[in-house]
Short mmCIF file of C-alpha atoms (C1' of nucleotides) in Angstrom, two decimals:
data_model
loop_
_atom_site.label_atom_id
_atom_site.label_comp_id
_atom_site.label_asym_id
_atom_site.label_seq_id
_atom_site.Cartn_x
_atom_site.Cartn_y
_atom_site.Cartn_z
CA MET A 30 143.42 62.41 93.06
CA ASP A 31 140.53 63.14 95.34
CA ALA A 32 142.47 66.13 96.57
CA ALA A 33 143.12 67.35 93.03
CA HIS A 34 139.44 66.99 92.38
CA LYS A 35 138.61 69.21 95.31
CA ILE A 36 141.06 71.91 94.32
CA VAL A 37 139.33 72.32 90.98
CA ARG A 38 136.06 73.19 92.65
CA THR A 39 137.11 76.64 93.75
CA GLU A 40 133.59 77.97 94.06
CA PRO A 41 131.62 75.22 95.70
CA ALA A 42 128.55 76.93 97.10
CA VAL A 43 125.76 78.59 95.16
CA ILE A 44 125.45 77.30 91.63
CA ALA A 45 122.49 79.29 90.42
CA GLU A 46 118.91 79.89 91.35
CA GLY A 47 117.28 76.49 91.61
CA GLU A 48 120.08 74.85 89.69
CA VAL A 49 121.59 71.59 90.82
CA SER A 50 125.13 70.40 90.23
CA HIS A 51 125.90 67.52 87.95
CA GLU A 52 126.97 65.19 90.74
CA GLU A 53 123.84 65.91 92.70
CA CYS A 54 121.74 65.09 89.68
CA ARG A 55 123.52 61.80 89.19
CA GLY A 56 122.98 60.83 92.79
CA PHE A 57 119.37 61.81 92.42
CA ALA A 58 119.02 59.66 89.32
CA ASP A 59 120.70 56.71 90.98
CA MET A 60 118.45 56.81 94.00
CA LEU A 61 115.46 57.23 91.75
CA ALA A 62 116.31 53.95 90.10
CA ARG A 63 115.53 52.32 93.44
CA ILE A 64 112.81 54.53 94.81
CA GLY A 65 111.00 55.05 91.54
CA ASP A 66 111.02 51.39 90.69
CA LYS A 67 107.61 49.88 90.10
CA TRP A 68 107.95 46.96 92.51
CA THR A 69 109.66 49.05 95.17
CA VAL A 70 106.77 51.46 95.30
CA LEU A 71 104.18 48.69 95.34
CA ILE A 72 105.98 46.87 98.15
CA VAL A 73 106.46 49.98 100.25
CA GLY A 74 102.80 50.75 99.73
CA SER A 75 101.83 47.25 100.83
CA LEU A 76 103.93 47.50 103.97
CA ALA A 77 102.58 50.94 104.82
CA SER A 78 99.77 49.47 106.89
CA GLY A 79 102.00 47.12 108.84
CA PRO A 80 104.46 44.20 108.65
CA LEU A 81 103.80 41.31 106.33
CA ARG A 82 105.23 37.86 105.79
CA TYR A 83 106.93 36.93 102.54
CA LYS A 84 103.93 35.07 101.22
CA GLU A 85 101.49 37.75 102.28
CA LEU A 86 103.51 40.26 100.29
CA HIS A 87 103.57 37.91 97.35
CA ARG A 88 99.80 37.78 97.44
CA LYS A 89 99.31 41.48 98.04
CA VAL A 90 101.64 42.70 95.31
CA GLU A 91 99.81 41.01 92.48
CA GLY A 92 101.81 39.96 89.49
CA ILE A 93 105.22 40.01 91.12
CA SER A 94 107.40 36.97 90.65
CA GLN A 95 109.26 35.32 93.51
CA ARG A 96 112.50 36.48 91.96
CA MET A 97 111.52 40.14 91.82
CA LEU A 98 109.94 40.06 95.26
CA THR A 99 113.11 38.65 96.77
CA LEU A 100 115.43 40.95 94.84
CA THR A 101 113.40 44.07 95.57
CA LEU A 102 113.14 43.23 99.27
CA LYS A 103 116.90 42.69 99.38
CA GLY A 104 117.41 46.11 97.86
CA LEU A 105 115.04 47.74 100.30
CA GLU A 106 116.71 45.98 103.21
CA GLU A 107 120.12 47.06 101.94
CA ASP A 108 118.97 50.67 101.81
CA GLY A 109 117.61 50.42 105.34
CA LEU A 110 114.02 51.02 104.27
CA VAL A 111 112.72 47.60 105.23
CA SER A 112 113.67 45.32 108.10
CA ARG A 113 113.69 41.55 107.80
CA THR A 114 112.90 39.49 110.87
CA VAL A 115 113.39 35.73 110.84
CA TYR A 116 111.52 33.54 113.31
CA PRO A 117 113.45 30.24 113.46
CA THR A 118 110.34 28.11 113.73
CA ILE A 119 109.32 25.17 111.59
CA PRO A 120 108.06 26.09 109.11
CA PRO A 121 110.12 29.29 109.06
CA ARG A 122 108.49 32.67 109.24
CA VAL A 123 109.94 35.92 107.93
CA ASP A 124 108.40 39.29 108.55
CA TYR A 125 109.09 42.38 106.51
CA GLU A 126 108.40 45.78 107.98
CA LEU A 127 109.10 49.36 107.06
CA THR A 128 111.84 50.89 109.16
CA GLU A 129 111.48 54.38 110.52
CA LEU A 130 113.39 55.59 107.47
CA GLY A 131 111.12 53.56 105.22
CA ARG A 132 108.05 55.11 106.79
CA THR A 133 109.32 58.60 106.00
CA LEU A 134 109.38 57.59 102.35
CA ILE A 135 105.62 57.21 102.39
CA VAL A 136 105.17 60.99 102.45
CA PRO A 137 106.88 61.84 99.15
CA LEU A 138 105.39 58.75 97.53
CA ALA A 139 101.94 59.88 98.64
CA THR A 140 102.64 63.30 97.12
CA LEU A 141 103.55 61.66 93.84
CA TYR A 142 100.52 59.41 94.06
CA LYS A 143 98.29 62.40 94.66
CA TRP A 144 99.75 64.16 91.62
CA MET A 145 99.12 61.13 89.46
CA THR A 146 95.53 60.68 90.54
CA GLU A 147 94.87 64.37 90.05
CA HIS A 148 96.38 64.53 86.59
CA LYS A 149 95.91 61.12 85.06
CA GLY A 150 92.88 62.40 83.19
CA GLU A 151 94.87 65.21 81.61
CA ILE A 152 97.60 62.79 80.66
CA ALA A 153 95.12 60.41 79.10
CA ASP A 154 93.67 63.32 77.12
CA ALA A 155 97.12 64.44 76.00
CA ARG A 156 97.93 60.93 74.80
CA GLN A 157 94.75 60.78 72.78
CA ARG A 158 95.41 64.17 71.19
CA TYR A 159 98.96 63.08 70.41
CA ALA A 160 97.77 59.85 68.82
CA GLU A 161 95.27 61.74 66.68
CA ALA A 162 97.86 64.29 65.63
CA GLN A 163 100.18 61.45 64.63
CA ALA A 164 97.43 59.74 62.65
CA ASN A 165 96.63 62.90 60.73
CA LYS A 166 100.20 63.71 59.82
CA PRO A 167 101.02 61.23 57.04
CA MET A 168 99.07 62.20 53.89
CA TRP A 169 97.46 59.07 52.53
CA MET B 3 82.98 42.87 77.46
CA ASP B 4 83.55 46.24 78.97
CA ALA B 5 80.01 46.13 80.24
CA ALA B 6 80.51 42.70 81.76
CA HIS B 7 83.57 44.03 83.46
CA LYS B 8 81.60 46.80 85.05
CA ILE B 9 78.82 44.56 86.29
CA VAL B 10 81.31 42.53 88.28
CA ARG B 11 82.35 45.56 90.30
CA THR B 12 79.25 45.68 92.45
CA GLU B 13 80.89 47.52 95.34
CA PRO B 14 83.05 50.15 93.75
CA ALA B 15 83.62 52.74 96.47
CA VAL B 16 85.48 52.38 99.74
CA ILE B 17 88.01 49.58 99.72
CA ALA B 18 89.60 49.93 103.13
CA GLU B 19 91.38 52.51 105.21
CA GLY B 20 94.32 53.67 103.16
CA GLU B 21 94.09 50.70 100.87
CA VAL B 22 94.25 51.05 97.12
CA SER B 23 92.62 48.76 94.58
CA HIS B 24 94.66 46.55 92.33
CA GLU B 25 93.82 48.49 89.18
CA GLU B 26 94.76 51.76 90.81
CA CYS B 27 98.10 50.30 91.82
CA ARG B 28 98.78 49.13 88.31
CA GLY B 29 97.99 52.52 86.88
CA PHE B 30 100.23 54.03 89.50
CA ALA B 31 103.04 51.67 88.56
CA ASP B 32 102.60 52.35 84.86
CA MET B 33 102.75 56.10 85.29
CA LEU B 34 105.73 55.70 87.57
CA ALA B 35 107.59 54.00 84.75
CA ARG B 36 107.43 57.33 82.93
CA ILE B 37 107.60 59.82 85.77
CA GLY B 38 110.15 57.93 87.82
CA ASP B 39 112.42 57.35 84.87
CA LYS B 40 115.93 58.69 85.32
CA TRP B 41 116.08 60.68 82.10
CA THR B 42 112.55 62.00 82.45
CA VAL B 43 113.33 63.50 85.84
CA LEU B 44 116.59 65.00 84.65
CA ILE B 45 114.95 66.55 81.60
CA VAL B 46 112.02 67.96 83.54
CA GLY B 47 114.49 69.37 86.01
CA SER B 48 116.49 70.99 83.22
CA LEU B 49 113.40 72.55 81.73
CA ALA B 50 112.20 73.83 85.09
CA SER B 51 114.02 77.13 84.64
CA GLY B 52 112.73 77.75 81.14
CA PRO B 53 112.57 76.44 77.55
CA LEU B 54 115.62 74.90 75.94
CA ARG B 55 116.62 73.86 72.45
CA TYR B 56 117.40 70.25 71.63
CA LYS B 57 121.13 70.77 71.75
CA GLU B 58 121.00 72.81 74.92
CA LEU B 59 119.15 69.95 76.59
CA HIS B 60 121.70 67.52 75.24
CA ARG B 61 124.43 69.54 76.87
CA LYS B 62 122.58 70.16 80.11
CA VAL B 63 121.54 66.56 80.71
CA GLU B 64 125.05 65.16 80.78
CA GLY B 65 125.54 61.61 79.67
CA ILE B 66 122.29 61.22 77.76
CA SER B 67 122.52 59.83 74.26
CA GLN B 68 120.71 61.38 71.32
CA ARG B 69 118.52 58.34 71.19
CA MET B 70 117.39 58.56 74.78
CA LEU B 71 116.97 62.33 74.63
CA THR B 72 114.71 62.04 71.60
CA LEU B 73 112.76 59.09 72.95
CA THR B 74 112.25 60.63 76.38
CA LEU B 75 111.17 63.95 74.90
CA LYS B 76 108.68 62.12 72.68
CA GLY B 77 107.27 60.40 75.72
CA LEU B 78 106.98 63.65 77.63
CA GLU B 79 105.34 65.33 74.67
CA GLU B 80 102.92 62.46 74.31
CA ASP B 81 101.93 62.78 77.95
CA GLY B 82 101.42 66.51 77.54
CA LEU B 83 104.18 67.41 79.97
CA VAL B 84 106.43 69.08 77.43
CA SER B 85 105.60 71.14 74.35
CA ARG B 86 107.70 71.03 71.21
CA THR B 87 107.91 74.15 69.08
CA VAL B 88 109.52 74.05 65.65
CA TYR B 89 110.86 77.23 64.05
CA PRO B 90 111.11 76.50 60.32
CA THR B 91 114.35 78.42 59.88
CA ILE B 92 117.60 77.26 58.38
CA PRO B 93 119.16 75.75 60.32
CA PRO B 94 116.05 74.50 62.10
CA ARG B 95 115.38 75.35 65.70
CA VAL B 96 113.24 73.35 68.10
CA ASP B 97 112.32 74.54 71.56
CA TYR B 98 111.16 72.29 74.35
CA GLU B 99 109.23 73.74 77.23
CA LEU B 100 107.31 72.42 80.19
CA THR B 101 103.57 72.74 79.72
CA GLU B 102 101.38 73.93 82.55
CA LEU B 103 100.81 70.28 83.42
CA GLY B 104 104.51 69.62 83.26
CA ARG B 105 105.19 72.48 85.62
CA THR B 106 102.84 70.99 88.21
CA LEU B 107 105.01 67.88 88.19
CA ILE B 108 107.90 69.88 89.61
CA VAL B 109 106.21 70.00 93.01
CA PRO B 110 106.09 66.26 93.72
CA LEU B 111 109.51 65.78 92.16
CA ALA B 112 110.90 68.47 94.46
CA THR B 113 109.32 66.65 97.42
CA LEU B 114 111.03 63.45 96.36
CA TYR B 115 114.27 65.31 95.79
CA LYS B 116 114.05 66.83 99.25
CA TRP B 117 113.50 63.41 100.80
CA MET B 118 116.52 62.03 99.00
CA THR B 119 118.85 64.83 100.02
CA GLU B 120 117.63 64.57 103.59
CA HIS B 121 118.06 60.83 103.85
CA LYS B 122 120.88 59.93 101.51
CA GLY B 123 123.26 59.85 104.46
CA GLU B 124 121.10 57.34 106.31
CA ILE B 125 120.84 55.22 103.19
CA ALA B 126 124.58 55.27 102.69
CA ASP B 127 125.03 54.20 106.32
CA ALA B 128 122.49 51.42 105.93
CA ARG B 129 124.28 50.13 102.85
CA GLN B 130 127.57 50.05 104.66
CA ARG B 131 126.07 48.21 107.63
CA TYR B 132 124.44 45.74 105.24
CA ALA B 133 127.72 45.16 103.41
CA GLU B 134 129.54 44.53 106.68
CA ALA B 135 126.83 42.18 107.92
CA GLN B 136 127.09 40.25 104.65
CA ALA B 137 130.86 40.07 104.94
CA ASN B 138 130.71 38.70 108.48
CA LYS B 139 128.11 36.04 107.74
CA PRO B 140 130.12 33.32 105.93
CA MET B 141 132.42 31.59 108.49
CA TRP B 142 135.86 31.31 106.89
"C1'" DC C 6 120.56 71.99 63.87
"C1'" DA C 7 117.65 68.41 65.11
"C1'" DG C 8 116.95 64.63 64.54
"C1'" DT C 9 116.36 59.14 62.38
"C1'" DA C 10 117.96 54.31 61.54
"C1'" DT C 11 120.41 50.30 62.66
"C1'" DC C 12 123.10 47.33 65.26
"C1'" DC C 13 124.16 44.95 69.30
"C1'" DG C 14 125.75 44.03 74.05
"C1'" DA C 15 123.84 44.43 78.72
"C1'" DT C 16 120.38 44.22 82.03
"C1'" DC C 17 115.61 43.09 83.34
"C1'" DG C 18 112.59 40.05 84.74
"C1'" DG C 19 109.37 36.00 84.12
"C1'" DA C 20 109.06 30.78 84.32
"C1'" DT C 21 110.43 26.72 86.15
"C1'" DA C 22 112.68 23.52 89.13
"C1'" DC C 23 114.81 22.73 93.30
"C1'" DT C 24 116.16 23.40 98.70
"C1'" DG C 25 117.05 24.37 103.99
"C1'" DC D 17 107.39 28.57 104.37
"C1'" DA D 18 110.73 31.29 102.39
"C1'" DG D 19 113.45 31.35 99.61
"C1'" DT D 20 117.73 30.05 95.72
"C1'" DA D 21 119.46 28.70 91.05
"C1'" DT D 22 119.23 28.56 86.22
"C1'" DC D 23 117.63 29.53 81.83
"C1'" DC D 24 116.21 32.55 78.36
"C1'" DG D 25 113.36 35.82 75.72
"C1'" DA D 26 112.35 40.77 75.86
"C1'" DT D 27 113.42 45.42 76.49
"C1'" DC D 28 116.82 49.04 77.41
"C1'" DG D 29 119.93 51.97 75.89
"C1'" DG D 30 124.63 53.29 74.07
"C1'" DA D 31 127.48 53.83 69.71
"C1'" DT D 32 127.75 54.87 65.17
"C1'" DA D 33 126.42 56.40 60.70
"C1'" DC D 34 123.36 58.90 58.07
"C1'" DT D 35 119.55 62.81 56.72
"C1'" DG D 36 115.97 66.85 55.86
#
DNA sequence: CAGTATCCGATCGGATACTG
DNA sequence: CAGTATCCGATCGGATACTG
């Protein structure tokens, strides 16, 4: 059925100027679920300056629960963005570090971060205007 | 209490090389919840090539429910990223269009998109390696 | 056409207690 | 120290029916 699927796509290449196929969008959205996740970004940001131990991360990423820290790190490790190194000492020590792939992610995240810092004022203004417009709408 | 808050921050400026304060990170994370949202990105991408009506968006962003389309558009409008224009005809017509601010968002999203397309192969490989490593771990 | 309202299962994610 | 396991309320988000 994979073959049948391929036959249908008779004109695979150019879709339109700047347009993106449905499948590509879905893949994009799926990856975004990981990359765009709040804790993921905070953890990657924390590891940007060098490797950290589990507890150091827990302290640095304020507000994260053990559960979310562990789960998010597992996801990052699975995606090859973070490496996990166990030192079999007593007490045990585990270091987390960005992989080469993980370090490349810092660039687009920094771009996003820059956009946010540059436009957060405008967004705050827009929200206020929106709130006022909403408040003035009902007539009573 | 806002004043008291300010007095505490006696050394506001430089935090460290590349470091970001806790509050900044939180704001970053909060904005990410909007910007990094799956439907938000898909809608902004759909509107990148020009304004669309509600139903056109519904068709273009495959798989979105009316509920999520409406809610996400409201959020984007609230943040000033999308404008909503109502034509009081019968039947009604409503156009959604990226604002100037919304159009600036395309740049960082394109950067992220580029990163994903460039590295999705590596991520897929990493996932496979991880899955195999997991499968080989238990000894039975 | 462009929504709104309601219901309701699924996932998220914190809190807490326990473990190699 | 670096987790795992369990519980459980909160939010997410689809499906469906209805409306100006």
